[in-house]
PDB file of C-alpha atoms in Angstrom:
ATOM      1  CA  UNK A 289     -11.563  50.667  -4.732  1.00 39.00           C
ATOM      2  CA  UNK A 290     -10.920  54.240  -5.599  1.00 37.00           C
ATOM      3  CA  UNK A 291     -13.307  54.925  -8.117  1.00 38.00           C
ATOM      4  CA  UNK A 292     -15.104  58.457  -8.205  1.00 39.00           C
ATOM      5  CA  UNK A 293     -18.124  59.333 -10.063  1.00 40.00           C
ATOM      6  CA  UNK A 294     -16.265  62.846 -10.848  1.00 36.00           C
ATOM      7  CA  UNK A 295     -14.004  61.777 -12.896  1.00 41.00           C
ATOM      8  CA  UNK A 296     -15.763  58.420 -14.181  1.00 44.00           C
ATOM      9  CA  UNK A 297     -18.932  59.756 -15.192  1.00 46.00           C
ATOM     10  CA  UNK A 298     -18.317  63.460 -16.666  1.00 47.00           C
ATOM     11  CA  UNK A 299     -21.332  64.784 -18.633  1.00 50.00           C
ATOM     12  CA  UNK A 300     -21.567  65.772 -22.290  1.00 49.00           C
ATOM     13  CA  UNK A 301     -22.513  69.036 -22.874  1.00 50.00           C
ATOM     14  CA  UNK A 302     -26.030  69.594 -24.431  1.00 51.00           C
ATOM     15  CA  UNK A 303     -26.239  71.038 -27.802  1.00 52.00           C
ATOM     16  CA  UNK A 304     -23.284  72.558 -29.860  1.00 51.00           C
ATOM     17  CA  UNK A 305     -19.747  71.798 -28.515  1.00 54.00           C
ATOM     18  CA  UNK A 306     -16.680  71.967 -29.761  1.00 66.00           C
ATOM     19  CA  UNK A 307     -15.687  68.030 -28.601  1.00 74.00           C
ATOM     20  CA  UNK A 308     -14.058  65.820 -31.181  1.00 83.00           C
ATOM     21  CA  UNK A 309     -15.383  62.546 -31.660  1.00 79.00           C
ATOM     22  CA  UNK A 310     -12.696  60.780 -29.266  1.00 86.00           C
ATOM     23  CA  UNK A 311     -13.518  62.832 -26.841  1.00 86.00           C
ATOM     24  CA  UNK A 312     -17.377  61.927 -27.064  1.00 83.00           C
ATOM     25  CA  UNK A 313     -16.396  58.355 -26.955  1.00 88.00           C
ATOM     26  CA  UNK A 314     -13.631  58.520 -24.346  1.00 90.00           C
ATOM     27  CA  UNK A 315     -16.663  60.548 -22.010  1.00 91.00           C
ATOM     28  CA  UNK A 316     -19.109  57.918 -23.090  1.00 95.00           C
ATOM     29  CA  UNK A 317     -16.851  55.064 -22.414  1.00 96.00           C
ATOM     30  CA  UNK A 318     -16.452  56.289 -18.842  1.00 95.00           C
ATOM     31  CA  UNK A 319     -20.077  56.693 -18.018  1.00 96.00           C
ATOM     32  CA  UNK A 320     -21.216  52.978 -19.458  1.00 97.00           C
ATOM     33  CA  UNK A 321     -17.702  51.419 -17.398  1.00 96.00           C
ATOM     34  CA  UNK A 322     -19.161  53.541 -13.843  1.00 95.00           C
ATOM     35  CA  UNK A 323     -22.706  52.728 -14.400  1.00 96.00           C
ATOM     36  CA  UNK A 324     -21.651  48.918 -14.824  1.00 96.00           C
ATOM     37  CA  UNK A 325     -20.290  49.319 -11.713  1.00 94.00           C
ATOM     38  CA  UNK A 326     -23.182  51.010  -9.843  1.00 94.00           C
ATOM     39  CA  UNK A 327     -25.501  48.479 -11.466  1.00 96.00           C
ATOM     40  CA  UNK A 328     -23.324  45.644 -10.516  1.00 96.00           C
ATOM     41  CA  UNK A 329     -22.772  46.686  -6.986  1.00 93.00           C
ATOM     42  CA  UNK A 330     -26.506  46.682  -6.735  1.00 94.00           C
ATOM     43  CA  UNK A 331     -27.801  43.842  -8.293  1.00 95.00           C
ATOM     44  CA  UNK A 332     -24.940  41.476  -9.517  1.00 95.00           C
ATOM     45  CA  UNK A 333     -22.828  40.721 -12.170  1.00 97.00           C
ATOM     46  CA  UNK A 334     -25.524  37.700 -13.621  1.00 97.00           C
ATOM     47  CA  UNK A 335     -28.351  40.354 -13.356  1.00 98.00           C
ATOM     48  CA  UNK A 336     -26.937  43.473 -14.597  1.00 98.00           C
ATOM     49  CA  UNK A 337     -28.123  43.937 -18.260  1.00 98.00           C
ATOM     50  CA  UNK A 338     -27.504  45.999 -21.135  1.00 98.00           C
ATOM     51  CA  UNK A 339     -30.816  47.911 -20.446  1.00 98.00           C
ATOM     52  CA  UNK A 340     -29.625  48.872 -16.927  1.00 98.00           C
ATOM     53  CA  UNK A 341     -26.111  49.941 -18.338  1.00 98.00           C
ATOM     54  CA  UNK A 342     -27.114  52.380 -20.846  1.00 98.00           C
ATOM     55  CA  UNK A 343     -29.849  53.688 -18.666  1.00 97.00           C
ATOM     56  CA  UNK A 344     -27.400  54.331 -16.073  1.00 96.00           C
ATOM     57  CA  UNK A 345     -25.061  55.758 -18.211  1.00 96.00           C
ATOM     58  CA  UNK A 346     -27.721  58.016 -20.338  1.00 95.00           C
ATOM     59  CA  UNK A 347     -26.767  56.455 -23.723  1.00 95.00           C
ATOM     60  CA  UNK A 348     -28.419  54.612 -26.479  1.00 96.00           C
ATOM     61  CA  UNK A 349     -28.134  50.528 -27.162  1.00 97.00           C
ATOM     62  CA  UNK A 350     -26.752  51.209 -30.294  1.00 97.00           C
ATOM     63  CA  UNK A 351     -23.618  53.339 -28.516  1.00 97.00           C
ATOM     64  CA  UNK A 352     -22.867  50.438 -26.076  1.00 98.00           C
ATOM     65  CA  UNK A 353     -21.985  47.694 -28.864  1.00 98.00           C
ATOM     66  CA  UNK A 354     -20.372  50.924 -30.752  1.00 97.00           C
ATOM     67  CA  UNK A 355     -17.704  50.905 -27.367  1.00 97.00           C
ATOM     68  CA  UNK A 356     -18.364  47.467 -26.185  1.00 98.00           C
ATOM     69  CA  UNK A 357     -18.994  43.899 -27.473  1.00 97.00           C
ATOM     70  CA  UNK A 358     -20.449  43.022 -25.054  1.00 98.00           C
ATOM     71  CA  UNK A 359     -21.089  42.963 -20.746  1.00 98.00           C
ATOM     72  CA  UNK A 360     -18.122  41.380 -20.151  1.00 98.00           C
ATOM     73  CA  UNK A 361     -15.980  43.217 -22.338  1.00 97.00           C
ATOM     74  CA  UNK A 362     -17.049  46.687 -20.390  1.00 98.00           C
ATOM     75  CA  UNK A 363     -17.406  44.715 -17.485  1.00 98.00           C
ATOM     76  CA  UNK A 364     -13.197  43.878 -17.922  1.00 97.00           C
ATOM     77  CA  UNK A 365     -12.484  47.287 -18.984  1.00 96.00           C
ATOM     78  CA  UNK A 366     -14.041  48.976 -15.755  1.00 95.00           C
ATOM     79  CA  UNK A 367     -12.180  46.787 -13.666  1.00 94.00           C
ATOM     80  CA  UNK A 368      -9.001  47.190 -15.514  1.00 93.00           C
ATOM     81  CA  UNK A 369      -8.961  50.848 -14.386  1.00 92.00           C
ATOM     82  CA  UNK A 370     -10.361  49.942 -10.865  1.00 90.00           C
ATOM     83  CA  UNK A 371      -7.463  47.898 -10.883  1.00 91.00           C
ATOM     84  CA  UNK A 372      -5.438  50.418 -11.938  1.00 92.00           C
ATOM     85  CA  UNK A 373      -6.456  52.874  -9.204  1.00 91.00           C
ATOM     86  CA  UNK A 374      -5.948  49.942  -6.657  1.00 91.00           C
ATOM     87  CA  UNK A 375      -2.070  49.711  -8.181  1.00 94.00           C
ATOM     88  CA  UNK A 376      -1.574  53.564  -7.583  1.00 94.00           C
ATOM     89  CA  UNK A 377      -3.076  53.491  -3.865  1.00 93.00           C
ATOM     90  CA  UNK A 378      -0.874  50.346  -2.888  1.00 95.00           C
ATOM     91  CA  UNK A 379       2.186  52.136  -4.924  1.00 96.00           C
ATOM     92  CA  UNK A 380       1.890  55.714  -2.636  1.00 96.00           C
ATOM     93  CA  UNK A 381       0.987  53.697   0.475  1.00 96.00           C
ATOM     94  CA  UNK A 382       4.430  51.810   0.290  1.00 97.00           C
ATOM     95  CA  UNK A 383       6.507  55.112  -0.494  1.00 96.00           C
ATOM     96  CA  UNK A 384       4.999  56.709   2.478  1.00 97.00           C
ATOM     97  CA  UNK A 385       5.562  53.707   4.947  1.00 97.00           C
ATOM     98  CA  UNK A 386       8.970  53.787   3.119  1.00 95.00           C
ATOM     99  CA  UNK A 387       9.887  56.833   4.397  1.00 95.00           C
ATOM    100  CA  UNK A 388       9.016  56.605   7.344  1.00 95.00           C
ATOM    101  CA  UNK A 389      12.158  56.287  10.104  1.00 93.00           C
ATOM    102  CA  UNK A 390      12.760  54.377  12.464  1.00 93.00           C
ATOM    103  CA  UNK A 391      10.544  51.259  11.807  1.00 94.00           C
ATOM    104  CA  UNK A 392      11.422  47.715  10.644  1.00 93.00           C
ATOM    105  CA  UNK A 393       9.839  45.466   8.105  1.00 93.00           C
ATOM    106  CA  UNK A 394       7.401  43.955  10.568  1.00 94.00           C
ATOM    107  CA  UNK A 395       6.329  47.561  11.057  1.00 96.00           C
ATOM    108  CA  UNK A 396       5.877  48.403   7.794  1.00 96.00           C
ATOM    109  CA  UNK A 397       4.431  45.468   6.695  1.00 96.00           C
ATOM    110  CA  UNK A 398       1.495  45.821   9.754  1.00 96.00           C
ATOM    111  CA  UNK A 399       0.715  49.357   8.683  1.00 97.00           C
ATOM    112  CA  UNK A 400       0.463  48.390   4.870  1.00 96.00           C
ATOM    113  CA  UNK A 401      -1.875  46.017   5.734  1.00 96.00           C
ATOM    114  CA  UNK A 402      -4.071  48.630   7.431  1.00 95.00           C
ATOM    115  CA  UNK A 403      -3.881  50.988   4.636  1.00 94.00           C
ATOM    116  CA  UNK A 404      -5.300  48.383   2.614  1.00 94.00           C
ATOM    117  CA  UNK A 405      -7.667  47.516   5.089  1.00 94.00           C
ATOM    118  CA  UNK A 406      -8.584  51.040   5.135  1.00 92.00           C
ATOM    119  CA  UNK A 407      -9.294  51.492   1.603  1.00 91.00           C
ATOM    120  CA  UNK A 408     -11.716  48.177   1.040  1.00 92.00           C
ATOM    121  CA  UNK A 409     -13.523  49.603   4.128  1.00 89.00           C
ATOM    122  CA  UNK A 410     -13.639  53.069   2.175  1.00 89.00           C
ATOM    123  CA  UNK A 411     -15.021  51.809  -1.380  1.00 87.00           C
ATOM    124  CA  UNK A 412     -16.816  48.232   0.136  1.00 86.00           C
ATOM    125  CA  UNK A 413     -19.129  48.568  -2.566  1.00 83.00           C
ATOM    126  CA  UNK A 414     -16.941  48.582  -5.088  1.00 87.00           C
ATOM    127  CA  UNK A 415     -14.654  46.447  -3.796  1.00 91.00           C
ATOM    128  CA  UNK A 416     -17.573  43.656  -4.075  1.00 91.00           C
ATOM    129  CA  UNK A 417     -17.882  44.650  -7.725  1.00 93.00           C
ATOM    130  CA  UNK A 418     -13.831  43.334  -8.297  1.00 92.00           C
ATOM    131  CA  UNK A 419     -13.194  40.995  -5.810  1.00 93.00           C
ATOM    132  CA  UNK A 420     -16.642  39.221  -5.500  1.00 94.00           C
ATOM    133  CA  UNK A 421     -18.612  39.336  -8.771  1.00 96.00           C
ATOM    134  CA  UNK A 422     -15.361  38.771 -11.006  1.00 95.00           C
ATOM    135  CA  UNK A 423     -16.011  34.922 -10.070  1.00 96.00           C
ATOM    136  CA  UNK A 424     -19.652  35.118 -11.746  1.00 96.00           C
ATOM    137  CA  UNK A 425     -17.910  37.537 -15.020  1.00 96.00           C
ATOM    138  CA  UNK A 426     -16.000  34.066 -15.865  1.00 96.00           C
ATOM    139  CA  UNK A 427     -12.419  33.015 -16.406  1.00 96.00           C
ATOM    140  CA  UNK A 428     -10.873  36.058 -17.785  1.00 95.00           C
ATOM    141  CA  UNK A 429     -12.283  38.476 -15.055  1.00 95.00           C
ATOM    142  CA  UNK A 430     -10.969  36.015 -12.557  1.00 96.00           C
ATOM    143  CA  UNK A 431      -7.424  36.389 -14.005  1.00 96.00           C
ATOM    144  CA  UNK A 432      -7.362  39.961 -13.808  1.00 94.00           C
ATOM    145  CA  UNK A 433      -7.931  39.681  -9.713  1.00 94.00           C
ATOM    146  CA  UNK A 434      -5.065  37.397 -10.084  1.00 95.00           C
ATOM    147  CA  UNK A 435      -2.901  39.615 -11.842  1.00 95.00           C
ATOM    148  CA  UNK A 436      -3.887  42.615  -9.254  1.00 94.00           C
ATOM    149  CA  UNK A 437      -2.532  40.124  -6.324  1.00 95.00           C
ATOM    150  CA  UNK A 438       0.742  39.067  -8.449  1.00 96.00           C
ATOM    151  CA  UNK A 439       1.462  43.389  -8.636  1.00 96.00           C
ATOM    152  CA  UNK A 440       0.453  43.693  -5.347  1.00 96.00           C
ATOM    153  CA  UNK A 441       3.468  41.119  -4.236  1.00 97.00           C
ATOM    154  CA  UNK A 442       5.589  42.419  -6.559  1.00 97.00           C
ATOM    155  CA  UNK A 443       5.279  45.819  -5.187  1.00 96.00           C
ATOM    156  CA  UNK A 444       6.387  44.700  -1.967  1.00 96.00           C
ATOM    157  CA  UNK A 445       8.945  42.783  -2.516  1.00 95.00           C
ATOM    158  CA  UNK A 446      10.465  46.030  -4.971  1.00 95.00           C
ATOM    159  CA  UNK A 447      10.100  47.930  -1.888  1.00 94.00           C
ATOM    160  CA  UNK A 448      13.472  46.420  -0.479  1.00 91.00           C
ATOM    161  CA  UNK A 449      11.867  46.147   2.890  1.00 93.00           C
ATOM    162  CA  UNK A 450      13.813  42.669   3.611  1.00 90.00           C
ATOM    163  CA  UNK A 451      16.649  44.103   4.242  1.00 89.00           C
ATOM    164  CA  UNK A 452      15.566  44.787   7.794  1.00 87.00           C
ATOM    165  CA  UNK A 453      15.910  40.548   7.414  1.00 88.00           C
ATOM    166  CA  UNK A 454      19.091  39.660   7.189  1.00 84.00           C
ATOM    167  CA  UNK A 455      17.754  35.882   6.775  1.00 84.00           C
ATOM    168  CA  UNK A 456      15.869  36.193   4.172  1.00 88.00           C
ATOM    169  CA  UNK A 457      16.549  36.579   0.938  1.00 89.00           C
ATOM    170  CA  UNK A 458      14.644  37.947  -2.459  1.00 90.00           C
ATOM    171  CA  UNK A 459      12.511  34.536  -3.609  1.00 92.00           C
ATOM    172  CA  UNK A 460      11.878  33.824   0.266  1.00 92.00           C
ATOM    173  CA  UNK A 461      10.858  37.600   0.943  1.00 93.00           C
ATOM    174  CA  UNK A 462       8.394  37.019  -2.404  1.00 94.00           C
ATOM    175  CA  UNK A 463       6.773  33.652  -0.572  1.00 94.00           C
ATOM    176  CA  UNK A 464       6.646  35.620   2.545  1.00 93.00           C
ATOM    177  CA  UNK A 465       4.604  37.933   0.701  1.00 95.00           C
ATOM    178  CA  UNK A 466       2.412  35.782  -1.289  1.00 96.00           C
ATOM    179  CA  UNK A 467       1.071  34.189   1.978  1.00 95.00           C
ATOM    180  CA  UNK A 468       0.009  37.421   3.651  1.00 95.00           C
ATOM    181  CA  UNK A 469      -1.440  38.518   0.546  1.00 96.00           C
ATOM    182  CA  UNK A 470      -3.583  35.630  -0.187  1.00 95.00           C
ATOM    183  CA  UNK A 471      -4.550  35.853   3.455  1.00 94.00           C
ATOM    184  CA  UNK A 472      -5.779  39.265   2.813  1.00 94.00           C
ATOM    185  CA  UNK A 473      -7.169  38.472  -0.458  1.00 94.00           C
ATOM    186  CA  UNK A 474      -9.094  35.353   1.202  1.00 94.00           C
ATOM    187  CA  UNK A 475     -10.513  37.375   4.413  1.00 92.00           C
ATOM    188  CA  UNK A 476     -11.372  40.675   2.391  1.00 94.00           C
ATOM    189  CA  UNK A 477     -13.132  38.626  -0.001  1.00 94.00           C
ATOM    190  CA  UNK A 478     -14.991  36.756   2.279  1.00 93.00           C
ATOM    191  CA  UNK A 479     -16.081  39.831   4.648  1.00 93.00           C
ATOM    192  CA  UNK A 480     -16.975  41.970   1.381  1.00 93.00           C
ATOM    193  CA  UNK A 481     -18.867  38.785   0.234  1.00 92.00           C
ATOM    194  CA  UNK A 482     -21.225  38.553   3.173  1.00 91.00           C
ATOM    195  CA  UNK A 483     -21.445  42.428   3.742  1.00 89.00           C
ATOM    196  CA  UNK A 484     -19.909  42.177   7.182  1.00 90.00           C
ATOM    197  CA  UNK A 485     -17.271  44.850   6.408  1.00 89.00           C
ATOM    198  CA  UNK A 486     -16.791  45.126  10.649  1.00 88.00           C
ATOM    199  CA  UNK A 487     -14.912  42.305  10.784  1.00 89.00           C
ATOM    200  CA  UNK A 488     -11.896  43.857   8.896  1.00 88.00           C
ATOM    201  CA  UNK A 489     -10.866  45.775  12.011  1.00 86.00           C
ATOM    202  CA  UNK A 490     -10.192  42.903  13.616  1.00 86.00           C
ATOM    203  CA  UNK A 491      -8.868  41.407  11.183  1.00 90.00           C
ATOM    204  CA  UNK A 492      -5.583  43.800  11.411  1.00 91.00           C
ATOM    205  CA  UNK A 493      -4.541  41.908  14.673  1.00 92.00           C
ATOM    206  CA  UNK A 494      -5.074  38.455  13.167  1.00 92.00           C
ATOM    207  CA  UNK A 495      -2.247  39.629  10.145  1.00 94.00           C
ATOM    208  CA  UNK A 496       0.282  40.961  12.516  1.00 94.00           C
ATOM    209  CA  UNK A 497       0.326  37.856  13.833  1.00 95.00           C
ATOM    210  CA  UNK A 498       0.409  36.134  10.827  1.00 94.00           C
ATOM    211  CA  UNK A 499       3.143  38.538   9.938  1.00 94.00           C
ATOM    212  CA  UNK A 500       5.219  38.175  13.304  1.00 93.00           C
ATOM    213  CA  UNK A 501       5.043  33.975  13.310  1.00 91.00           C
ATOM    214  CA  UNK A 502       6.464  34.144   9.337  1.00 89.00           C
ATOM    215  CA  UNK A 503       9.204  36.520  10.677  1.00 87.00           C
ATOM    216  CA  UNK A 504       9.826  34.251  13.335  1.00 84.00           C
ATOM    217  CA  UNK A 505      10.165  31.210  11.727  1.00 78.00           C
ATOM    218  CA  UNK A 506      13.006  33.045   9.612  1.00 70.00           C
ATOM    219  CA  UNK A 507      15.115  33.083  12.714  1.00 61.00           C
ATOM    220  CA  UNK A 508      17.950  30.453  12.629  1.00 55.00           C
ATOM    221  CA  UNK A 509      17.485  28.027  14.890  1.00 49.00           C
TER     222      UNK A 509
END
């Protein structure tokens, strides 16, 4: 996932400053949510600790439990703006394959899939933070990976690409969609899982046929 240390992890300045107090927190907010995900990606959601957090971040004990309640609260947090960078990615990636002439939803459907492809490839390690170690943060970490694959259909489907498939219609297009995202969903997670981030390349040609049989089989008979 998109996340960058520049703009997660800004330093305080030392000594006098003219900062409010918000802006203290906001700054100290950011640095315990990126170190939870450094310390994650390296040891694990069931390992990580407080003590690891706050000595990532460069902040006291008493300044984590004044921002969070706990691991899993800054644990959701983080990955409620990972999952907001995700969003944003998947939301320029469709406006560019949008505009691009001359194509037809199979098209744009194949090189979507590659741009998301792509991007787990870019950020692998923090794509094992949300899409792996959610399942050992517990229920409500779970359902925010769900909610990232419902926007991710729903994107799609607002993209008005069917009309390039003049059998299908809106609910149909949305199951269409729902299957190649939970394949995608299903292989990523598996290849981040196991660290064998090679097999993604491959993995474009097994979608696009995945994404030619579904077209297909919308083909009056």
């Amino acid at each position: 996932m998109s996340v960058e240390s520049t703009s997660w992890a800004s330093e305080l300045p030392r000594g006098p400053h003219s900062l409010t107090r918000a802006q203290v927190e906001g700054s100290q907010r950011e640095r315990l949510m990126f170190a939870m995900v450094e310390v994650v990606a390296q040891k694990g959601y069931n390992a990580t600790t407080i003590a690891d957090i706050v000595s990532g971040a460069g902040v006291s004990r008493a300044t984590f439990y004044q921002l969070f309640e706990d691991k899993l609260t800054c644990f959701i947090e983080a990955n409620k703006i990972a999952s907001q960078m995700m969003i944003g990615t998947l939301e320029s990636a469709i406006v560019a394959i949008s505009d691009v002439d001359g194509i037809d939803a199979q098209a744009r459907m194949n090189l979507l899939v590659e741009r998301y492809l792509e991007s787990i490839s870019i950020f692998a390690e923090y794509a094992k933070v949300f899409l792996v170690e959610v399942f050992s943060a517990g229920p409500d970490a779970i359902a925010l990976r769900l909610e990232l694959m419902n926007k991710f259909v729903d994107l799609v489907v607002e993209s008005g690409w069917n009309k390039d498939l003049p059998n299908v219609d809106q609910a149909q297009f949305r199951s269409f969609i729902d299957v190649i995202v939970s394949a995608l969903s299903l292989k990523v997670t598996t290849a981040v899982g196991v660290g064998d981030m090679s097999s993604l390349d491959s993995f474009k040609h097994s979608m696009a046929v995945l994404i030619a049989q579904l077209i297909d089989n919308t083909h009056p008979a």
